Amino acid sequence: MTNSNSRNEPVRYEVEGPVALITIDAPPVNALSAEVRIGIFASLARAAESQSVEAIVVTGGGRAFSAGADIREFGRTPCSPTLRELLQAVEDSPKPVVAAIQGVALGGGLELALAAHYRIAETSARCGFPEVRLGLLPGAGGTQRLPRIVGVAKALEMIVGGGQIGAAEALAIGLVDEIAEERQLGPSAIRLAARVSQLGGVPRKVRDRQDKLDKVKSDPEIFERFRAANAKRLRGALSPDHCIRAIQAAVLLPFEVGMARERALFDLLLADSQSAALRYLFFSERQVGRSDADGSEANPRSVRRVAVIGAGTMGGGIAMAFANAAIPVTLVDAEAAALDRGLAIIRRNYEASAAKGKLTPAQIEERLARIVPSLRLADVVEADLVIEAVFEDLAVKRDLFAQLDALARDDAILATNTSYLDVAEIGGGTARPERVIGLHFFSPAHVMKLLEIVRTARTAPAVVVTAAKLARTIGKVGIVVGNGYGFVGNRMLAVRDREANRLVLEGASTGDVDRLLYDFGFPMGHFQMRDLVGLDVGWKRETSSASTVREILNEMGRHGQKAGAGYYDYDAQRRPTPSPLVAGLIEDFSAASGITRRPVGDTEILDRLLLAMVNEGANILEEGIATRASDVDLVWVTGYGWPRHRGGPMFWADQLGLAEVVRRLRARADRHGKEFEPSPLLERLVAEGRSLTGAPRPAASAPLKEEKPCTAS
Ligand SMILES: NC(=O)c1ccc[n+]([C@@H]2O[C@H](COP(=O)([O-])OP(=O)(O)OC[C@H]3O[C@@H](n4cnc5c(N)ncnc54)[C@H](O)[C@@H]3O)[C@@H](O)[C@H]2O)c1
């Protein structure tokens, strides 16, 4: 094989017999940066000119074919050749081009493979279009070429779904022409290239394939059917809708016109705040937990065994979260019946996953075997980390921590899953306050991504770092927060709860409140969420005094969905209908509280619910309970259903403009009380012309211009 490149070039050019081998060598993931595009472009020209070369293989070095566009280039004017220009050159190559895929071919990487004339993939290769997750669509012909190869139904699934498929499926749907055994990709691709070069003539182009598109012309409803079947995923989100439109264009329009349509739709998405929000969350999530012990250099400790105390709703889910990540767990409860019930629920949850095809029976047994039940607290002795999830009662938790302090290893970390209580107080009686931390999981704990990591003033940095690393190990987004009432998420929820309750007493209906939050993009409204969680969480019959609507509902046995009645009535399928009884009860309560009911408009409802949260989020930042505005946003997006495409409450406030937020808060403070007085942080940021997240306002979120000329050559 001849090789005429220097070592550090991002693209290598080699020749083996009649085949030119172009290898992208730009670690870590062979992103298609300007240098890489220029390198491939030049190599193609070289292969075209060569007398001896008859076919070309394009492949990736390292662990990827290519993971796609260089995300840092989004929003900038790209250097020439653009990805589209490069792919055109690939497709127009007079000598056949084979894409040889190992590792991943994602986004622009898969578009590159689609522009080639043939594709071969290693058995472990994976292909996909993740653009929709960043609020975009494949903008270099992916929406036009993919349906021509795999058909419209599969293209919709891949592009709108944003998932990945393996090599076997890629072969089955025609995305690749051949599969190569592991480590045989190079020779197999070269053999394929040599073989197809013998066919002679102009190489076949994906753009010219029409058969799979023609099939759909007789079934134009396929798009509407897909929209209906994916209504949930499409709700309020622009990019899935635009992906569908682009694929529709592939069917209805000639290739070049379809390409122009794809470009126009891509540009619309890129300039829209939804994509800005999703890209912001993408980068924020990657930053999480990396510098969270306040820049501490502390080393994380390894956590090989965990003990969970309390086999109830949370304890069971937490045990599953660890078992799923192959970390053995001792699950302790004081009551044999509670332990049995907890274990039975864990098994049922695993069986439900298996029924959906997510787990095999063997995997269920493997995971269950990692959860060792116990009725003896002394069995925590082997654990590196003990997490308590017993009743939300300070005295109970303090007493338990004192016992754990005596029983657990001296170096073990003691954690509490408390929702609202003071973590320092819970661990205050122990001899190891520096190894006490809050690990606030969300229900269901084996599913929900969010983990609030609560550090007290005395928690050691190494313990925080250990928790942050552990969060990543078990697939959670671990946000480090300070030890204040309700931490970040529940404290902001409490503010929304206060306003929701006030609004319905002043004249709004629970249905109004819930409809507006749902339309904003939340998976459900406030009162529906309350019903789902259970109105009796934190409620005690002995101390209940009919002093709130919620107390009255509880006293009536209307504990929420599980009881078939709460703020709403529920049928056997747990579908809600408004309850006239509850509406009457709220009216009576208003009257008894001396409140004159009035019509409450939609704007007021949304402002009071959401701006109150924004204000509380700013207070949380001001007090240092959260480190970054993006942490507040991730808490709400990953734990409370804030719509991702709106970026989170802090990002949303920035989009609204903080001056406008402050203006509206002041107006609300005049009418509804001092709770709405703007946070000092908001006032300061407005005065300084800054934002909460550092994100530009919508007017400025249009594509940024290239600041400096392209220098890559
Ligand atoms: N349920 C939620 O949505 C949620 C969410 C986040 C955090 N939390 C917090 O998690 C904790 C547990 O909540 P839950 O909903 O799982 O409660 P739960 O009532 O379902 O379970 C509590 C379990 O702890 C056991 N238990 C009580 N005292 C014990 C002791 N001294 N030793 C051993 N076992 C004991 C009980 O037998 C019961 O099985 C609470 O602090 C709660 O605030 C709950």
XYZ file of C-alpha atoms in Angstrom, residues 413-663:
251
model
C -21.021 7.689 52.968
C -24.449 8.164 54.579
C -27.059 9.646 52.261
C -30.682 10.679 52.668
C -33.381 10.748 50.006
C -35.368 13.378 51.875
C -37.576 15.646 49.758
C -37.631 18.731 51.968
C -35.850 18.134 55.273
C -32.547 19.662 56.341
C -29.799 17.206 55.377
C -27.358 18.681 57.905
C -29.873 18.158 60.701
C -30.553 14.592 59.628
C -26.840 13.795 59.798
C -26.107 16.212 62.634
C -25.989 13.555 65.320
C -23.391 11.425 63.542
C -19.659 11.451 64.050
C -19.150 11.842 60.287
C -20.953 14.995 59.089
C -18.375 15.336 56.283
C -19.604 12.023 54.875
C -23.288 12.946 55.024
C -25.006 13.986 51.806
C -28.456 14.210 50.243
C -29.199 12.016 47.238
C -32.623 13.149 46.141
C -33.979 10.675 43.603
C -37.253 11.265 41.774
C -40.144 8.881 41.397
C -39.977 6.350 39.765
C -36.327 6.304 40.787
C -35.250 3.642 38.282
C -36.664 5.740 35.428
C -36.314 9.420 36.252
C -33.024 10.954 35.129
C -32.705 13.601 37.790
C -30.659 13.211 40.947
C -30.245 16.235 43.200
C -26.960 15.851 45.062
C -27.357 17.901 48.227
C -24.164 19.077 49.844
C -24.265 20.538 53.332
C -21.795 23.118 54.603
C -19.766 20.222 56.015
C -19.943 17.643 53.228
C -16.390 16.870 52.040
C -15.578 17.690 48.384
C -14.477 14.076 47.807
C -17.952 12.919 48.863
C -19.618 15.348 46.436
C -17.318 14.243 43.628
C -18.043 10.598 44.448
C -21.782 11.233 44.240
C -21.423 13.135 40.956
C -19.440 10.288 39.414
C -21.846 7.701 40.760
C -24.746 9.614 39.205
C -23.117 9.252 35.792
C -22.425 5.559 36.420
C -26.104 4.874 37.048
C -27.210 7.036 34.108
C -28.559 9.984 36.084
C -28.126 13.696 35.587
C -26.629 14.519 38.977
C -27.038 18.190 39.863
C -25.144 19.415 42.905
C -27.337 21.714 44.991
C -27.176 23.436 48.357
C -29.004 22.370 51.495
C -32.086 24.609 51.567
C -35.809 23.871 51.883
C -36.915 21.747 48.897
C -33.434 22.163 47.361
C -33.990 23.400 43.784
C -36.825 21.415 42.226
C -39.314 21.134 45.081
C -38.676 24.696 46.213
C -39.717 25.993 42.793
C -42.589 23.513 42.677
C -43.814 24.835 46.025
C -44.012 28.322 44.509
C -45.990 27.046 41.530
C -48.235 25.164 43.954
C -48.859 28.317 45.972
C -49.911 30.236 42.869
C -52.001 27.382 41.433
C -53.949 27.165 44.699
C -54.417 30.920 44.905
C -55.552 31.090 41.276
C -58.302 28.515 41.743
C -59.528 30.251 44.885
C -59.605 33.595 43.050
C -61.697 32.252 40.176
C -59.686 30.072 37.753
C -60.627 26.416 37.420
C -58.233 23.525 37.972
C -58.925 22.695 34.315
C -57.758 26.186 33.209
C -54.516 25.880 35.138
C -53.840 22.376 33.813
C -54.768 23.157 30.199
C -52.387 26.122 30.077
C -49.472 24.166 31.519
C -50.165 21.284 29.146
C -50.334 23.633 26.175
C -47.083 25.211 27.298
C -45.579 21.741 26.842
C -45.647 20.059 30.261
C -46.707 16.399 30.107
C -49.575 17.210 32.470
C -51.040 20.093 34.410
C -50.360 21.006 38.015
C -53.402 19.446 39.640
C -53.176 16.320 37.507
C -49.584 16.000 38.650
C -50.643 16.424 42.268
C -53.258 13.689 41.800
C -50.667 11.412 40.213
C -48.127 11.832 43.024
C -50.867 11.392 45.646
C -52.481 14.168 47.663
C -51.701 12.322 50.855
C -47.914 12.598 50.512
C -46.913 14.466 53.661
C -50.535 14.547 54.912
C -51.455 13.126 58.330
C -55.033 12.453 59.394
C -54.231 13.277 63.032
C -53.063 16.802 62.271
C -55.414 17.510 59.346
C -57.708 20.465 60.076
C -59.562 21.216 56.805
C -57.407 24.335 56.495
C -56.687 23.865 52.763
C -58.597 22.386 49.823
C -56.033 19.601 49.714
C -56.598 18.709 53.354
C -60.342 18.603 52.765
C -59.888 16.325 49.746
C -57.702 14.006 51.798
C -60.212 13.972 54.634
C -62.827 12.897 52.064
C -60.569 10.028 50.961
C -59.846 11.750 47.642
C -56.111 10.989 47.768
C -55.572 11.287 43.995
C -55.373 8.927 41.012
C -54.679 5.809 43.074
C -57.946 6.417 45.007
C -59.922 7.066 41.801
C -60.535 10.640 42.953
C -58.556 13.722 43.856
C -58.861 17.126 42.220
C -60.341 15.130 39.319
C -62.495 12.022 39.088
C -60.754 9.043 37.474
C -62.166 6.101 35.549
C -60.754 2.576 35.576
C -58.141 3.583 32.975
C -57.159 6.501 35.200
C -58.507 9.068 32.724
C -59.415 12.343 34.460
C -62.716 14.199 34.239
C -63.399 17.498 36.034
C -65.232 16.993 39.311
C -68.260 19.262 39.908
C -68.018 18.301 43.561
C -64.453 19.646 43.822
C -65.383 22.793 41.841
C -68.189 23.459 44.353
C -65.917 22.731 47.255
C -63.332 25.228 45.972
C -66.047 27.871 45.540
C -67.248 27.300 49.102
C -63.696 27.527 50.352
C -63.189 30.838 48.504
C -66.328 32.225 50.100
C -65.352 31.029 53.555
C -61.921 32.639 53.094
C -63.512 35.981 52.127
C -62.235 35.835 48.535
C -64.471 37.355 45.856
C -64.149 35.190 42.789
C -63.504 36.898 39.433
C -62.711 35.801 35.896
C -58.971 35.085 35.634
C -57.432 35.385 32.157
C -54.982 32.957 30.585
C -52.108 35.459 30.579
C -52.460 36.039 34.282
C -52.554 32.317 34.992
C -49.404 31.566 33.020
C -47.544 34.596 34.313
C -48.299 33.794 37.889
C -47.375 30.124 37.559
C -44.234 30.503 35.475
C -42.820 33.906 36.397
C -43.122 33.002 40.065
C -40.932 29.980 39.297
C -38.429 32.071 37.367
C -38.204 34.487 40.273
C -37.657 31.658 42.746
C -35.020 30.146 40.453
C -33.202 33.484 40.468
C -33.392 33.591 44.272
C -31.985 30.075 44.378
C -29.049 31.207 42.251
C -28.598 34.352 44.297
C -28.379 32.251 47.469
C -25.929 29.815 45.905
C -28.307 26.851 46.304
C -27.704 26.192 42.603
C -24.358 26.915 40.978
C -25.447 27.684 37.429
C -28.669 28.762 35.764
C -28.347 25.696 33.549
C -28.439 23.490 36.661
C -31.823 24.968 37.570
C -32.985 24.301 34.017
C -31.742 20.716 34.013
C -33.547 20.052 37.301
C -36.819 21.171 35.764
C -36.315 19.512 32.397
C -35.132 16.151 33.725
C -37.224 15.970 36.898
C -40.445 17.911 36.418
C -41.363 17.762 32.746
C -40.490 21.320 31.726
C -40.586 21.010 27.899
C -37.057 20.478 26.593
C -37.618 22.674 23.584
C -38.176 25.597 25.937
C -34.805 24.991 27.578
C -35.915 25.272 31.225
C -37.274 28.185 33.264
C -34.055 30.206 33.301
C -33.463 29.820 29.558
C -37.111 30.635 28.906
C -36.825 33.811 30.989
C -33.778 34.857 28.974
C -35.738 34.326 25.767
C -38.531 36.491 27.108
C -35.938 39.093 28.024
C -35.121 39.761 31.661
C -36.235 43.390 31.431
C -39.670 42.139 30.373
C -39.648 39.499 33.123
C -38.856 42.155 35.738
C -41.503 44.514 34.339
